[in-house]
Coordinates of C-alpha atoms and ligand atoms in Angstrom, one line a residue:
M313 CA 25.1 19.9 -25.1
S314 CA 21.9 17.8 -24.6
T315 CA 20.9 14.7 -26.5
R316 CA 17.3 14.5 -27.6
I317 CA 15.4 11.3 -28.6
L318 CA 12.1 10.9 -30.4
A319 CA 10.8 7.6 -29.1
I320 CA 8.0 5.4 -30.6
E321 CA 6.2 2.5 -28.8
S322 CA 3.6 0.3 -30.5
S323 CA 4.2 -3.2 -29.2
C324 CA 0.7 -4.0 -27.8
D325 CA -2.4 -1.8 -27.5
E326 CA -0.9 1.6 -26.8
T327 CA 0.1 3.9 -29.7
A328 CA 2.8 6.1 -28.1
A329 CA 5.4 8.7 -28.9
A330 CA 7.7 10.9 -26.7
I331 CA 10.5 13.4 -26.7
V332 CA 13.1 12.6 -24.1
T333 CA 16.2 14.7 -23.4
D334 CA 19.4 13.3 -21.8
G335 CA 17.7 10.1 -20.7
R336 CA 15.7 11.6 -17.8
K337 CA 13.8 14.7 -18.9
V338 CA 10.4 13.8 -20.6
Q339 CA 9.5 16.8 -22.8
S340 CA 6.3 15.1 -24.0
N341 CA 4.6 11.7 -23.5
I342 CA 1.6 11.1 -25.8
I343 CA -0.3 7.9 -25.4
Y344 CA -3.3 6.8 -27.4
S345 CA -4.7 3.8 -25.5
Q346 CA -6.8 1.3 -27.4
I347 CA -8.2 -0.4 -24.3
D348 CA -11.8 0.7 -25.0
L349 CA -11.6 -1.0 -28.4
H350 CA -10.5 -4.4 -27.0
K351 CA -12.6 -4.3 -23.9
E352 CA -15.6 -5.9 -25.6
F353 CA -13.4 -8.9 -26.6
G354 CA -12.0 -9.4 -23.2
G355 CA -8.4 -8.9 -24.3
V356 CA -6.2 -7.4 -27.0
V357 CA -7.2 -8.5 -30.6
P358 CA -3.9 -8.3 -32.5
E359 CA -5.4 -7.4 -35.9
I360 CA -7.5 -4.6 -34.4
A361 CA -4.4 -3.4 -32.6
S362 CA -2.3 -3.2 -35.8
R363 CA -5.0 -1.3 -37.7
K364 CA -5.5 1.2 -35.0
H365 CA -1.7 1.8 -34.7
V366 CA -1.6 2.5 -38.4
E367 CA -4.4 5.0 -38.1
K368 CA -3.0 6.8 -35.0
I369 CA 0.8 6.7 -35.2
N370 CA 1.4 9.8 -37.4
Q371 CA -0.9 11.9 -35.2
V372 CA 0.7 10.7 -32.0
I373 CA 4.2 11.4 -33.2
Q374 CA 3.2 14.9 -34.5
A375 CA 1.6 15.7 -31.1
A376 CA 4.7 14.6 -29.2
I377 CA 7.0 16.9 -31.3
E378 CA 4.5 19.8 -31.0
E379 CA 4.0 19.3 -27.2
A380 CA 7.8 19.3 -26.6
G381 CA 8.1 22.5 -28.8
V382 CA 11.0 21.1 -30.7
S383 CA 11.8 20.8 -34.5
W384 CA 13.6 18.0 -36.3
D385 CA 16.9 20.0 -36.0
D386 CA 16.7 19.5 -32.3
I387 CA 16.2 15.7 -32.5
D388 CA 19.3 13.5 -32.4
A389 CA 17.9 10.1 -33.0
V390 CA 14.8 8.0 -33.4
A391 CA 14.2 5.2 -30.9
V392 CA 11.6 2.5 -31.4
T393 CA 10.5 -0.7 -29.6
Y394 CA 11.3 -3.7 -32.0
G395 CA 10.3 -6.5 -29.6
P396 CA 9.1 -8.3 -27.7
G397 CA 5.4 -7.9 -28.6
L398 CA 2.7 -8.5 -31.2
V399 CA 4.5 -8.7 -34.6
G400 CA 1.8 -6.8 -36.5
A401 CA 1.7 -4.0 -33.8
L402 CA 5.5 -3.8 -33.6
L403 CA 5.8 -3.5 -37.4
V404 CA 3.8 -0.4 -37.4
G405 CA 6.2 1.6 -35.1
V406 CA 9.3 0.0 -36.7
S407 CA 8.2 1.0 -40.2
V408 CA 7.4 4.6 -39.3
A409 CA 10.7 4.9 -37.3
K410 CA 12.7 3.7 -40.3
A411 CA 11.0 6.0 -42.6
L412 CA 11.5 9.1 -40.4
A413 CA 15.2 8.1 -39.6
Y414 CA 15.8 7.8 -43.4
A415 CA 13.9 10.9 -44.5
K416 CA 15.3 13.1 -41.6
K417 CA 18.8 11.5 -41.8
K418 CA 18.8 10.6 -38.1
P419 CA 20.3 7.5 -36.4
L420 CA 17.8 4.6 -35.8
I421 CA 17.9 2.8 -32.5
G422 CA 15.8 -0.3 -31.8
V423 CA 14.9 -0.7 -28.1
H424 CA 13.8 -3.8 -26.2
H425 CA 10.4 -3.2 -24.6
I426 CA 11.4 -4.7 -21.2
E427 CA 14.6 -2.6 -21.0
G428 CA 12.2 0.3 -21.6
H429 CA 10.0 -0.7 -18.6
I430 CA 13.1 -0.9 -16.5
A431 CA 14.4 2.4 -17.8
A432 CA 11.1 4.0 -16.7
N433 CA 12.5 4.1 -13.2
Y434 CA 15.2 6.7 -14.2
I435 CA 12.7 9.3 -15.1
E436 CA 11.6 10.3 -11.6
H437 CA 14.6 9.0 -9.7
E438 CA 17.7 11.1 -10.3
D439 CA 19.6 9.1 -7.8
L440 CA 18.8 5.6 -9.3
K441 CA 21.9 4.3 -11.1
P442 CA 22.9 0.7 -11.8
P443 CA 23.5 -1.9 -10.4
F444 CA 20.1 -2.8 -8.9
M445 CA 17.5 -5.6 -9.1
C446 CA 14.4 -5.0 -11.0
M447 CA 11.1 -6.9 -10.8
V448 CA 9.3 -6.5 -14.2
A449 CA 5.7 -7.5 -14.0
S450 CA 3.4 -6.8 -16.9
G451 CA 0.7 -8.3 -19.0
G452 CA 3.0 -10.2 -21.1
H453 CA 6.2 -10.6 -19.0
S454 CA 7.2 -11.4 -15.4
H455 CA 11.0 -11.2 -15.1
L456 CA 13.5 -10.5 -12.3
V457 CA 16.4 -8.7 -13.9
Y458 CA 19.8 -7.9 -12.5
V459 CA 20.6 -4.5 -14.0
K460 CA 24.4 -4.5 -14.1
D461 CA 24.7 -1.3 -16.1
Y462 CA 22.4 0.9 -18.2
N463 CA 22.5 -1.6 -21.0
Q464 CA 23.8 -4.8 -19.3
F465 CA 21.1 -7.2 -18.0
E466 CA 21.1 -10.6 -16.5
I467 CA 17.7 -12.5 -16.1
V468 CA 17.7 -13.9 -12.7
G469 CA 14.1 -15.3 -12.6
R470 CA 11.2 -15.6 -15.0
T471 CA 7.6 -17.0 -15.0
R472 CA 7.2 -20.6 -16.0
D473 CA 3.7 -20.0 -17.4
D474 CA 1.5 -16.9 -17.0
A475 CA 2.7 -13.4 -16.5
A476 CA 1.5 -11.7 -13.3
G477 CA -0.7 -9.2 -15.3
E478 CA -2.1 -12.1 -17.4
A479 CA -3.2 -13.8 -14.1
F480 CA -4.8 -10.5 -13.0
D481 CA -6.7 -10.2 -16.2
K482 CA -7.9 -13.9 -16.2
V483 CA -9.1 -13.8 -12.7
A484 CA -10.8 -10.5 -13.3
R485 CA -12.6 -12.0 -16.2
A486 CA -13.7 -15.0 -14.1
I487 CA -15.3 -12.8 -11.5
G488 CA -16.9 -10.6 -14.0
L489 CA -14.7 -7.4 -13.8
G490 CA -13.8 -7.0 -17.4
Y491 CA -10.5 -6.0 -19.2
P492 CA -8.0 -5.0 -18.2
G493 CA -8.3 -6.7 -14.9
G494 CA -5.3 -5.5 -12.9
P495 CA -6.7 -2.0 -11.9
K496 CA -10.1 -3.4 -11.3
I497 CA -8.9 -6.1 -8.9
D498 CA -6.6 -3.6 -7.2
K499 CA -9.7 -1.4 -6.5
L500 CA -12.1 -4.1 -5.5
A501 CA -9.4 -5.8 -3.3
K502 CA -9.4 -2.7 -0.9
E503 CA -13.0 -3.7 0.2
G504 CA -12.1 -7.4 0.7
N505 CA -10.4 -9.5 3.3
K506 CA -7.0 -10.8 2.0
E507 CA -7.1 -13.6 4.5
A508 CA -10.6 -14.9 3.6
I509 CA -9.4 -17.6 1.2
V510 CA -6.1 -19.3 1.2
F511 CA -4.8 -19.5 -2.3
P512 CA -1.5 -21.3 -3.2
R513 CA 1.8 -19.5 -3.5
A514 CA 4.2 -21.3 -5.9
F515 CA 7.9 -21.3 -5.1
M516 CA 10.3 -23.3 -7.3
E517 CA 12.9 -25.5 -5.6
D518 CA 15.2 -25.8 -8.7
A519 CA 15.0 -22.1 -9.7
P520 CA 14.5 -20.1 -6.6
Y521 CA 13.6 -16.8 -8.3
D522 CA 11.2 -18.2 -10.9
F523 CA 7.5 -17.6 -10.7
S524 CA 4.4 -19.6 -11.7
F525 CA 0.8 -18.3 -11.6
S526 CA -1.2 -20.9 -13.6
G527 CA -1.7 -23.0 -10.4
L528 CA -3.0 -19.9 -8.6
K529 CA -5.3 -19.0 -11.5
S530 CA -6.7 -22.6 -11.6
A531 CA -7.2 -22.5 -7.7
V532 CA -9.3 -19.4 -8.1
L533 CA -11.3 -20.9 -10.9
N534 CA -11.9 -24.0 -8.8
Y535 CA -12.9 -22.1 -5.8
L536 CA -15.5 -20.2 -8.0
N537 CA -16.8 -23.5 -9.5
G538 CA -17.0 -25.0 -6.0
C539 CA -19.1 -22.1 -4.7
D540 CA -21.3 -22.3 -7.8
M541 CA -22.0 -26.0 -7.4
K542 CA -22.7 -25.6 -3.6
G543 CA -25.0 -22.6 -4.3
I544 CA -22.8 -20.4 -2.2
E545 CA -22.7 -16.7 -3.1
V546 CA -19.2 -15.5 -3.9
N547 CA -17.7 -12.5 -2.1
K548 CA -15.8 -11.0 -5.2
A549 CA -14.0 -8.5 -3.0
D550 CA -12.6 -11.3 -0.8
V551 CA -11.6 -13.3 -3.9
A552 CA -9.9 -10.3 -5.4
A553 CA -8.0 -9.5 -2.1
S554 CA -7.0 -13.1 -1.4
F555 CA -5.8 -13.7 -5.0
Q556 CA -3.9 -10.4 -5.1
Q557 CA -2.2 -11.1 -1.8
A558 CA -1.1 -14.5 -3.2
V559 CA 0.6 -12.7 -6.2
V560 CA 2.0 -9.9 -4.1
D561 CA 3.6 -12.4 -1.6
V562 CA 5.4 -14.3 -4.3
L563 CA 6.7 -11.2 -6.2
T564 CA 7.8 -9.6 -3.0
D565 CA 9.5 -12.7 -1.5
N566 CA 11.3 -13.5 -4.8
S567 CA 12.6 -10.0 -5.5
V568 CA 13.7 -9.1 -2.1
R569 CA 15.5 -12.4 -1.7
A570 CA 17.2 -12.0 -5.2
A571 CA 18.3 -8.4 -4.4
K572 CA 19.9 -9.7 -1.1
D573 CA 21.5 -12.7 -2.7
Y574 CA 23.0 -10.5 -5.5
G575 CA 24.2 -7.9 -2.9
C576 CA 21.9 -5.2 -4.3
T577 CA 21.1 -2.2 -2.1
K578 CA 18.5 -1.0 -4.5
L579 CA 15.3 -2.7 -5.9
A580 CA 13.1 -1.2 -8.6
L581 CA 9.6 -2.3 -9.8
A582 CA 8.5 -1.9 -13.4
G583 CA 5.7 -2.9 -15.8
G584 CA 2.0 -2.5 -15.8
V585 CA 1.5 -4.6 -12.5
A586 CA 4.0 -2.1 -10.9
S587 CA 1.1 0.2 -10.4
N588 CA -0.6 -2.2 -8.0
T589 CA -1.0 -0.4 -4.7
S590 CA -0.8 -3.5 -2.6
L591 CA 2.4 -4.8 -4.3
R592 CA 4.0 -1.3 -3.8
E593 CA 3.2 -1.2 -0.1
N594 CA 4.2 -4.7 0.5
L595 CA 7.5 -4.3 -1.3
K596 CA 8.2 -0.9 0.5
Q597 CA 7.8 -2.6 3.8
A598 CA 9.9 -5.6 2.9
C599 CA 12.6 -3.3 1.5
D600 CA 12.6 -1.2 4.5
K601 CA 13.1 -4.2 6.7
A602 CA 15.9 -5.5 4.7
G603 CA 17.7 -2.0 4.4
I604 CA 17.1 -1.9 0.6
D605 CA 16.1 1.3 -1.2
F606 CA 12.9 0.8 -3.2
Y607 CA 12.0 2.6 -6.4
F608 CA 8.9 2.5 -8.6
P609 CA 7.6 4.8 -11.5
S610 CA 4.4 6.8 -11.5
P611 CA 1.5 4.8 -13.0
I612 CA 1.7 6.6 -16.3
Y613 CA 5.3 5.4 -16.7
C614 CA 4.4 1.7 -15.5
T615 CA 2.0 0.8 -18.3
D616 CA 3.1 1.1 -21.9
N617 CA 4.5 4.4 -22.9
A618 CA 7.1 5.9 -25.2
A619 CA 8.9 7.9 -22.6
M620 CA 10.5 4.8 -21.2
I621 CA 11.6 3.8 -24.7
G622 CA 13.2 7.2 -25.0
V623 CA 15.2 6.8 -21.8
A624 CA 16.4 3.3 -22.8
G625 CA 17.1 4.5 -26.3
Y626 CA 19.2 7.3 -24.9
H627 CA 21.5 4.8 -23.1
E628 CA 21.7 2.7 -26.2
Y629 CA 22.6 5.8 -28.2
M630 CA 25.3 6.8 -25.8
C631 CA 26.8 3.3 -25.9
G632 CA 26.9 3.4 -29.8
T633 CA 24.0 1.2 -30.7
R634 CA 22.8 2.1 -34.2
H635 CA 20.4 0.0 -36.2
G636 CA 20.2 -0.2 -40.0
L637 CA 17.2 0.2 -42.2
D638 CA 16.8 -3.5 -42.2
L639 CA 15.7 -3.4 -38.5
N640 CA 12.8 -5.9 -38.2
A641 CA 10.1 -6.5 -35.5
V642 CA 11.2 -9.4 -33.4
P643 CA 8.1 -10.7 -31.4
N644 CA 10.2 -12.9 -29.0
L645 CA 13.3 -10.7 -28.7
K646 CA 15.4 -11.7 -25.6
I647 CA 16.7 -9.3 -23.0
G648 CA 20.2 -8.1 -23.7
E649 CA 20.0 -9.1 -27.4
R650 CA 21.3 -6.5 -29.9
Ligands
LIG54 O1 3.2 -3.1 -19.1 P1 1.8 -3.2 -19.6 O2 1.0 -2.0 -20.0 O3 1.8 -4.1 -21.0 C1 2.6 -5.2 -21.3 O4 3.8 -4.9 -21.6 O5 2.1 -6.2 -21.0 O6 1.0 -4.1 -18.5 C2 -0.4 -4.3 -18.7 C3 -0.8 -5.2 -17.6 C4 -2.2 -5.8 -17.7 O7 -2.3 -7.2 -17.5 C5 -2.9 -5.1 -16.4 O8 -4.0 -5.8 -16.0 C6 -1.8 -4.9 -15.5 O9 -0.7 -4.5 -16.3 N1 -2.1 -3.8 -14.5 C7 -2.2 -4.0 -13.2 C8 -2.6 -2.8 -12.7 N2 -2.6 -1.8 -13.6 C9 -2.2 -2.5 -14.8 N3 -2.2 -5.1 -12.5 C10 -2.3 -5.1 -11.1 N4 -2.7 -3.9 -10.5 C11 -2.8 -2.7 -11.1 N5 -3.1 -1.6 -10.5
LIG55 ZN1 4.8 -3.4 -21.5

């Protein structure tokens, strides 16, 4: 008999719902992106995000159920992201999930957003099973996670300051590309020379798998200011390519080294930055060289979506996780916390 999960995600600026069966089969994956609303402010405005979630969430859930062609009788549990994320945004999803679980008498399962990003890899890779190393790089998080089992995680490395996606967004803003910066830098970098400007790569001596991107961000800003003061015209494509290569080098080096040190034969990539073409190519090459199998989700499963929450929710369901109606949004929820 199959197990079907209705999943809800509203931790940042995507209102999303999905129906996932047996932890791998996505029957529907509806995403209402608020990006256009936040663009003019250069980043996500929390209050606007919460209000838009309230407006859209019922429609999005209804669409997910209809597109999957299922009824409530076919749904075994309701899974929802309860952290980390913006508190007001999370609260919308959590409140709706609690109301539905109560009204339809279904178990409620709170899911960790990052565990969801990691689980996105299971959707298209039947052969991927723990243990493996996972590099999670998104707008809010940069973590290197050792996935011991479907619901057992060890954080091996983390960012000391900015997340990788945040660095992409800030540099994009500085060169006038707008929000969200990642995809725009990715595109522009293809026209630039990645060796044109030497930007710093930060490696931590005391914590060999940690990251730091704020020094790199400052180096790019200093370079732009320097050009401005000297009246030199900036080649934006070269800046994009050189900056991107610095991020890619650090993410690649740390994750492949961690995979080797932990004896992993598999490395997966997750989070919004996982759709970066240069990062995928670099990691693929490095993994091939090291004899490691490399996995990454399609772009639609890299950025925030509810299908990934349905997959992670399925594994929580199978191991007996059940939350009560006192489930609350936890903006700084730690990985592995229940
Ligand atoms: O996972 P996500 O949708 O949201 C968070 O949980 O934070 O990630 C969004 C981040 C943004 O910072 C965006 O600029 C970045 O992912 N991103 C990219 C690319 N596509 C999205 N960064 C680099 N290259 C891309 N192609
Ligand atoms: Zn995310």
